[in-house]
């Protein structure tokens, strides 16, 4: 089945130690999104790629970066994780950026900071 | 700017009883509306969407929602819930021409056996 796959499902890192989360998709969608979801809150958009065009949300901390080496893969890099970065990170894709295009989500990576 | 309000943060319902999860939105232009479900430790799964046409939209798992433009609402309903419906439900809105999907704060549905 075509899908959005996030690895790993659970990630533990140390305070200040860089960490990378990965997302892959078999849907061949043009757009890939990264969301941060803290406990009992709505997902918050960090940034998205339309093809190779990177779009950062204004309130996304500089600590968060992303790479999209090809259509299928997208990475979230946290350069120096703080305790406040512990959250579920969700990757999503959509065929295009049109407002009527639904987003398809992976199962998320839960990040813990020691 | 678009926004979504889910007034009920938690809704407990007895098994096989009906349920309605409320969603109201605010936007100065026409919108597309979505309901997503999130099971524990999983990502979001699309339940249903309203793009145009009939205001009553049917989705997966027996859920349906009705778009009411005059009341700016998009409430989610199911006539008879099951234990497996226990999850967090998010309403989301997207303005015409807006790339950003705005989520409500979610409603945790708990089914009581």
mmCIF file of C-alpha atoms in Angstrom:
data_model
loop_
_atom_site.group_PDB
_atom_site.id
_atom_site.type_symbol
_atom_site.label_atom_id
_atom_site.label_comp_id
_atom_site.label_asym_id
_atom_site.label_seq_id
_atom_site.Cartn_x
_atom_site.Cartn_y
_atom_site.Cartn_z
ATOM 1 C CA UNK A 1 0.000 0.000 0.000
ATOM 2 C CA UNK A 2 1.160 3.502 -0.762
ATOM 3 C CA UNK A 3 1.945 5.253 2.465
ATOM 4 C CA UNK A 4 3.946 7.661 4.579
ATOM 5 C CA UNK A 5 6.577 5.974 6.753
ATOM 6 C CA UNK A 6 8.377 7.558 9.663
ATOM 7 C CA UNK A 7 11.480 6.149 11.305
ATOM 8 C CA UNK A 8 12.107 5.556 14.060
ATOM 9 C CA UNK A 9 8.761 5.432 15.884
ATOM 10 C CA UNK A 10 10.472 6.322 19.152
ATOM 11 C CA UNK A 11 13.670 8.315 19.506
ATOM 12 C CA UNK A 12 15.547 9.183 22.665
ATOM 13 C CA UNK A 13 18.341 11.737 22.608
ATOM 14 C CA UNK A 14 20.338 13.725 25.102
ATOM 15 C CA UNK A 15 19.909 17.395 25.805
ATOM 16 C CA UNK A 16 21.880 19.311 23.177
ATOM 17 C CA UNK A 17 22.736 16.268 21.053
ATOM 18 C CA UNK A 18 21.716 16.622 17.390
ATOM 19 C CA UNK A 19 19.020 14.275 16.188
ATOM 20 C CA UNK A 20 17.529 13.472 12.792
ATOM 21 C CA UNK A 21 14.067 12.110 12.119
ATOM 22 C CA UNK A 22 13.199 10.616 8.754
ATOM 23 C CA UNK A 23 10.123 10.367 6.584
ATOM 24 C CA UNK A 24 9.589 8.517 3.344
ATOM 25 C CA UNK A 25 6.591 8.290 1.052
ATOM 26 C CA UNK A 26 5.473 5.999 -1.736
ATOM 27 C CA UNK A 27 2.611 8.271 -2.811
ATOM 28 C CA UNK A 28 4.815 10.329 -5.159
ATOM 29 C CA UNK A 29 3.325 13.492 -3.667
ATOM 30 C CA UNK A 30 4.878 16.866 -4.387
ATOM 31 C CA UNK A 31 4.419 18.339 -0.931
ATOM 32 C CA UNK A 32 5.882 17.090 2.355
ATOM 33 C CA UNK A 33 5.151 18.666 5.742
ATOM 34 C CA UNK A 34 6.612 18.431 9.228
ATOM 35 C CA UNK A 35 4.423 19.041 12.259
ATOM 36 C CA UNK A 36 5.225 19.139 15.958
ATOM 37 C CA UNK A 37 2.531 17.851 18.303
ATOM 38 C CA UNK A 38 2.884 18.237 22.042
ATOM 39 C CA UNK A 39 0.785 16.281 24.489
ATOM 40 C CA UNK A 40 -2.948 17.014 24.231
ATOM 41 C CA UNK A 41 -2.385 19.742 21.637
ATOM 42 C CA UNK A 42 -3.111 20.180 17.963
ATOM 43 C CA UNK A 43 -0.330 19.575 15.447
ATOM 44 C CA UNK A 44 1.711 22.693 14.741
ATOM 45 C CA UNK A 45 3.211 23.156 11.285
ATOM 46 C CA UNK A 46 6.981 23.651 11.327
ATOM 47 C CA UNK A 47 7.700 23.816 7.586
ATOM 48 C CA UNK A 48 6.938 22.193 4.282
ATOM 49 C CA UNK A 49 8.529 21.434 0.937
ATOM 50 C CA UNK A 50 6.768 21.904 -2.361
ATOM 51 C CA UNK A 51 9.036 19.801 -4.515
ATOM 52 C CA UNK A 52 12.430 21.339 -3.652
ATOM 53 C CA UNK A 53 11.010 24.678 -2.576
ATOM 54 C CA UNK A 54 11.382 25.031 1.216
ATOM 55 C CA UNK A 55 8.768 27.001 3.170
ATOM 56 C CA UNK A 56 9.457 27.792 6.802
ATOM 57 C CA UNK A 57 6.756 28.923 9.237
ATOM 58 C CA UNK A 58 7.574 32.288 10.783
ATOM 59 C CA UNK A 59 7.551 30.970 14.348
ATOM 60 C CA UNK A 60 9.622 27.821 13.752
ATOM 61 C CA UNK A 61 12.802 28.025 15.869
ATOM 62 C CA UNK A 62 16.148 28.150 14.045
ATOM 63 C CA UNK A 63 17.053 24.971 15.910
ATOM 64 C CA UNK A 64 14.836 23.067 13.471
ATOM 65 C CA UNK A 65 16.046 22.377 9.952
ATOM 66 C CA UNK A 66 14.878 20.151 7.135
ATOM 67 C CA UNK A 67 16.266 18.449 4.062
ATOM 68 C CA UNK A 68 14.555 16.865 1.106
ATOM 69 C CA UNK A 69 17.149 15.077 -1.037
ATOM 70 C CA UNK A 70 14.546 13.606 -3.407
ATOM 71 C CA UNK A 71 10.784 13.262 -3.867
ATOM 72 C CA UNK A 72 10.490 10.279 -1.562
ATOM 73 C CA UNK A 73 12.468 11.368 1.486
ATOM 74 C CA UNK A 74 12.370 14.263 3.909
ATOM 75 C CA UNK A 75 14.395 14.733 7.106
ATOM 76 C CA UNK A 76 13.885 16.817 10.214
ATOM 77 C CA UNK A 77 17.100 17.881 11.933
ATOM 78 C CA UNK A 78 17.091 19.296 15.453
ATOM 79 C CA UNK A 79 20.506 20.819 15.984
ATOM 80 C CA UNK A 80 20.502 21.196 19.767
ATOM 81 C CA UNK A 81 17.403 19.660 21.314
ATOM 82 C CA UNK A 82 16.081 21.212 24.483
ATOM 83 C CA UNK A 83 13.640 19.707 26.964
ATOM 84 C CA UNK A 84 10.863 21.712 25.346
ATOM 85 C CA UNK A 85 11.390 19.888 22.052
ATOM 86 C CA UNK A 86 10.077 16.613 23.458
ATOM 87 C CA UNK A 87 7.006 15.896 21.343
ATOM 88 C CA UNK A 88 5.486 13.757 18.636
ATOM 89 C CA UNK A 89 6.769 14.758 15.197
ATOM 90 C CA UNK A 90 4.421 14.061 12.325
ATOM 91 C CA UNK A 91 5.261 13.937 8.657
ATOM 92 C CA UNK A 92 2.509 14.447 6.091
ATOM 93 C CA UNK A 93 2.246 14.608 2.322
ATOM 94 C CA UNK A 94 -0.191 15.983 -0.209
ATOM 95 C CA UNK A 95 -0.340 15.805 -3.957
ATOM 96 C CA UNK A 96 -0.322 19.579 -4.307
ATOM 97 C CA UNK A 97 -0.649 22.758 -2.292
ATOM 98 C CA UNK A 98 -4.207 23.423 -3.381
ATOM 99 C CA UNK A 99 -6.532 23.903 -0.463
ATOM 100 C CA UNK A 100 -8.740 20.959 -1.455
ATOM 101 C CA UNK A 101 -5.874 18.474 -1.283
ATOM 102 C CA UNK A 102 -6.050 16.363 1.906
ATOM 103 C CA UNK A 103 -2.863 15.605 3.787
ATOM 104 C CA UNK A 104 -1.765 12.042 4.465
ATOM 105 C CA UNK A 105 0.061 11.465 7.734
ATOM 106 C CA UNK A 106 2.649 8.992 8.923
ATOM 107 C CA UNK A 107 2.433 7.384 12.361
ATOM 108 C CA UNK A 108 4.857 9.884 13.848
ATOM 109 C CA UNK A 109 8.100 9.759 15.781
ATOM 110 C CA UNK A 110 7.884 10.352 19.507
ATOM 111 C CA UNK A 111 10.995 12.205 20.628
ATOM 112 C CA UNK A 112 12.170 12.124 24.230
ATOM 113 C CA UNK A 113 14.975 14.308 25.582
ATOM 114 C CA UNK A 114 17.100 13.122 28.526
ATOM 115 C CA UNK B 1 -7.380 34.473 9.102
ATOM 116 C CA UNK B 2 -8.877 31.033 9.496
ATOM 117 C CA UNK B 3 -9.449 29.393 12.878
ATOM 118 C CA UNK B 4 -11.164 26.326 14.302
ATOM 119 C CA UNK B 5 -12.893 25.860 17.647
ATOM 120 C CA UNK B 6 -13.610 22.500 19.191
ATOM 121 C CA UNK B 7 -15.449 23.398 22.368
ATOM 122 C CA UNK B 8 -15.442 19.919 23.889
ATOM 123 C CA UNK B 9 -12.008 18.736 24.950
ATOM 124 C CA UNK B 10 -13.362 15.413 26.230
ATOM 125 C CA UNK B 11 -16.537 13.509 25.398
ATOM 126 C CA UNK B 12 -17.434 10.270 27.247
ATOM 127 C CA UNK B 13 -20.121 8.166 25.559
ATOM 128 C CA UNK B 14 -21.600 4.774 26.335
ATOM 129 C CA UNK B 15 -21.006 2.039 23.800
ATOM 130 C CA UNK B 16 -23.708 1.859 21.083
ATOM 131 C CA UNK B 17 -24.937 5.368 21.942
ATOM 132 C CA UNK B 18 -24.873 8.187 19.372
ATOM 133 C CA UNK B 19 -22.232 10.907 19.496
ATOM 134 C CA UNK B 20 -21.735 14.391 18.088
ATOM 135 C CA UNK B 21 -18.384 16.163 18.200
ATOM 136 C CA UNK B 22 -18.696 19.880 17.618
ATOM 137 C CA UNK B 23 -16.562 22.014 15.334
ATOM 138 C CA UNK B 24 -16.972 25.672 14.473
ATOM 139 C CA UNK B 25 -14.731 27.608 12.147
ATOM 140 C CA UNK B 26 -14.001 31.208 11.336
ATOM 141 C CA UNK B 27 -12.939 32.473 7.937
ATOM 142 C CA UNK B 28 -13.530 35.485 5.733
ATOM 143 C CA UNK B 29 -13.607 33.364 2.583
ATOM 144 C CA UNK B 30 -14.905 29.989 1.486
ATOM 145 C CA UNK B 31 -13.317 26.981 3.123
ATOM 146 C CA UNK B 32 -12.556 23.315 2.852
ATOM 147 C CA UNK B 33 -13.167 21.292 6.018
ATOM 148 C CA UNK B 34 -11.660 18.064 7.286
ATOM 149 C CA UNK B 35 -12.008 15.680 10.219
ATOM 150 C CA UNK B 36 -9.018 13.582 11.243
ATOM 151 C CA UNK B 37 -8.817 10.807 13.860
ATOM 152 C CA UNK B 38 -5.724 10.006 15.882
ATOM 153 C CA UNK B 39 -5.489 6.686 17.713
ATOM 154 C CA UNK B 40 -3.003 6.429 20.601
ATOM 155 C CA UNK B 41 0.606 6.707 19.467
ATOM 156 C CA UNK B 42 -0.346 6.960 15.826
ATOM 157 C CA UNK B 43 -0.519 9.660 13.187
ATOM 158 C CA UNK B 44 -3.643 11.364 11.899
ATOM 159 C CA UNK B 45 -6.013 9.506 9.600
ATOM 160 C CA UNK B 46 -8.477 11.337 7.367
ATOM 161 C CA UNK B 47 -12.064 10.530 8.375
ATOM 162 C CA UNK B 48 -13.885 12.721 5.893
ATOM 163 C CA UNK B 49 -13.728 16.023 4.051
ATOM 164 C CA UNK B 50 -16.069 18.673 2.728
ATOM 165 C CA UNK B 51 -14.907 20.280 -0.509
ATOM 166 C CA UNK B 52 -18.171 21.228 -2.253
ATOM 167 C CA UNK B 53 -21.587 19.851 -3.167
ATOM 168 C CA UNK B 54 -23.781 18.008 -0.697
ATOM 169 C CA UNK B 55 -23.477 19.420 2.795
ATOM 170 C CA UNK B 56 -23.789 15.952 4.356
ATOM 171 C CA UNK B 57 -20.507 14.124 4.014
ATOM 172 C CA UNK B 58 -20.010 10.453 4.792
ATOM 173 C CA UNK B 59 -16.658 9.143 5.889
ATOM 174 C CA UNK B 60 -14.981 5.978 7.063
ATOM 175 C CA UNK B 61 -15.952 3.911 10.114
ATOM 176 C CA UNK B 62 -19.606 5.028 9.959
ATOM 177 C CA UNK B 63 -18.918 8.699 10.659
ATOM 178 C CA UNK B 64 -20.607 11.586 8.903
ATOM 179 C CA UNK B 65 -20.476 15.366 9.166
ATOM 180 C CA UNK B 66 -22.714 18.188 8.067
ATOM 181 C CA UNK B 67 -21.446 21.499 6.738
ATOM 182 C CA UNK B 68 -23.606 24.394 7.879
ATOM 183 C CA UNK B 69 -22.448 27.627 6.290
ATOM 184 C CA UNK B 70 -24.856 29.913 8.162
ATOM 185 C CA UNK B 71 -23.693 28.556 11.510
ATOM 186 C CA UNK B 72 -20.072 28.084 10.353
ATOM 187 C CA UNK B 73 -20.117 24.571 11.750
ATOM 188 C CA UNK B 74 -18.959 21.139 10.679
ATOM 189 C CA UNK B 75 -20.080 18.757 13.427
ATOM 190 C CA UNK B 76 -19.091 15.093 13.322
ATOM 191 C CA UNK B 77 -21.651 12.415 14.140
ATOM 192 C CA UNK B 78 -21.966 8.675 14.501
ATOM 193 C CA UNK B 79 -25.274 6.944 15.308
ATOM 194 C CA UNK B 80 -23.743 4.111 17.342
ATOM 195 C CA UNK B 81 -20.196 4.119 18.711
ATOM 196 C CA UNK B 82 -17.900 1.197 19.443
ATOM 197 C CA UNK B 83 -15.013 0.721 21.833
ATOM 198 C CA UNK B 84 -12.671 0.982 18.849
ATOM 199 C CA UNK B 85 -13.777 4.601 18.273
ATOM 200 C CA UNK B 86 -11.854 5.699 21.367
ATOM 201 C CA UNK B 87 -9.404 8.265 19.968
ATOM 202 C CA UNK B 88 -8.635 11.970 19.556
ATOM 203 C CA UNK B 89 -10.599 13.738 16.830
ATOM 204 C CA UNK B 90 -9.328 16.884 15.112
ATOM 205 C CA UNK B 91 -11.330 19.245 12.967
ATOM 206 C CA UNK B 92 -9.308 21.236 10.433
ATOM 207 C CA UNK B 93 -9.974 24.065 7.982
ATOM 208 C CA UNK B 94 -8.247 25.416 4.929
ATOM 209 C CA UNK B 95 -9.241 28.652 3.165
ATOM 210 C CA UNK B 96 -9.524 28.689 -0.604
ATOM 211 C CA UNK B 97 -6.059 29.594 -1.846
ATOM 212 C CA UNK B 98 -4.414 29.028 1.541
ATOM 213 C CA UNK B 99 -1.734 26.379 1.780
ATOM 214 C CA UNK B 100 -1.947 26.104 5.538
ATOM 215 C CA UNK B 101 -4.188 23.579 7.297
ATOM 216 C CA UNK B 102 -5.402 24.905 10.646
ATOM 217 C CA UNK B 103 -6.352 22.354 13.296
ATOM 218 C CA UNK B 104 -8.662 22.644 16.261
ATOM 219 C CA UNK B 105 -7.381 21.629 19.677
ATOM 220 C CA UNK B 106 -8.988 18.195 19.428
ATOM 221 C CA UNK B 107 -11.724 16.251 21.211
ATOM 222 C CA UNK B 108 -10.881 13.104 23.102
ATOM 223 C CA UNK B 109 -13.688 10.589 22.618
ATOM 224 C CA UNK B 110 -13.881 7.910 25.299
ATOM 225 C CA UNK B 111 -16.268 5.002 24.876
ATOM 226 C CA UNK B 112 -17.640 3.522 28.093
ATOM 227 C CA UNK B 113 -18.452 -0.200 27.928
#
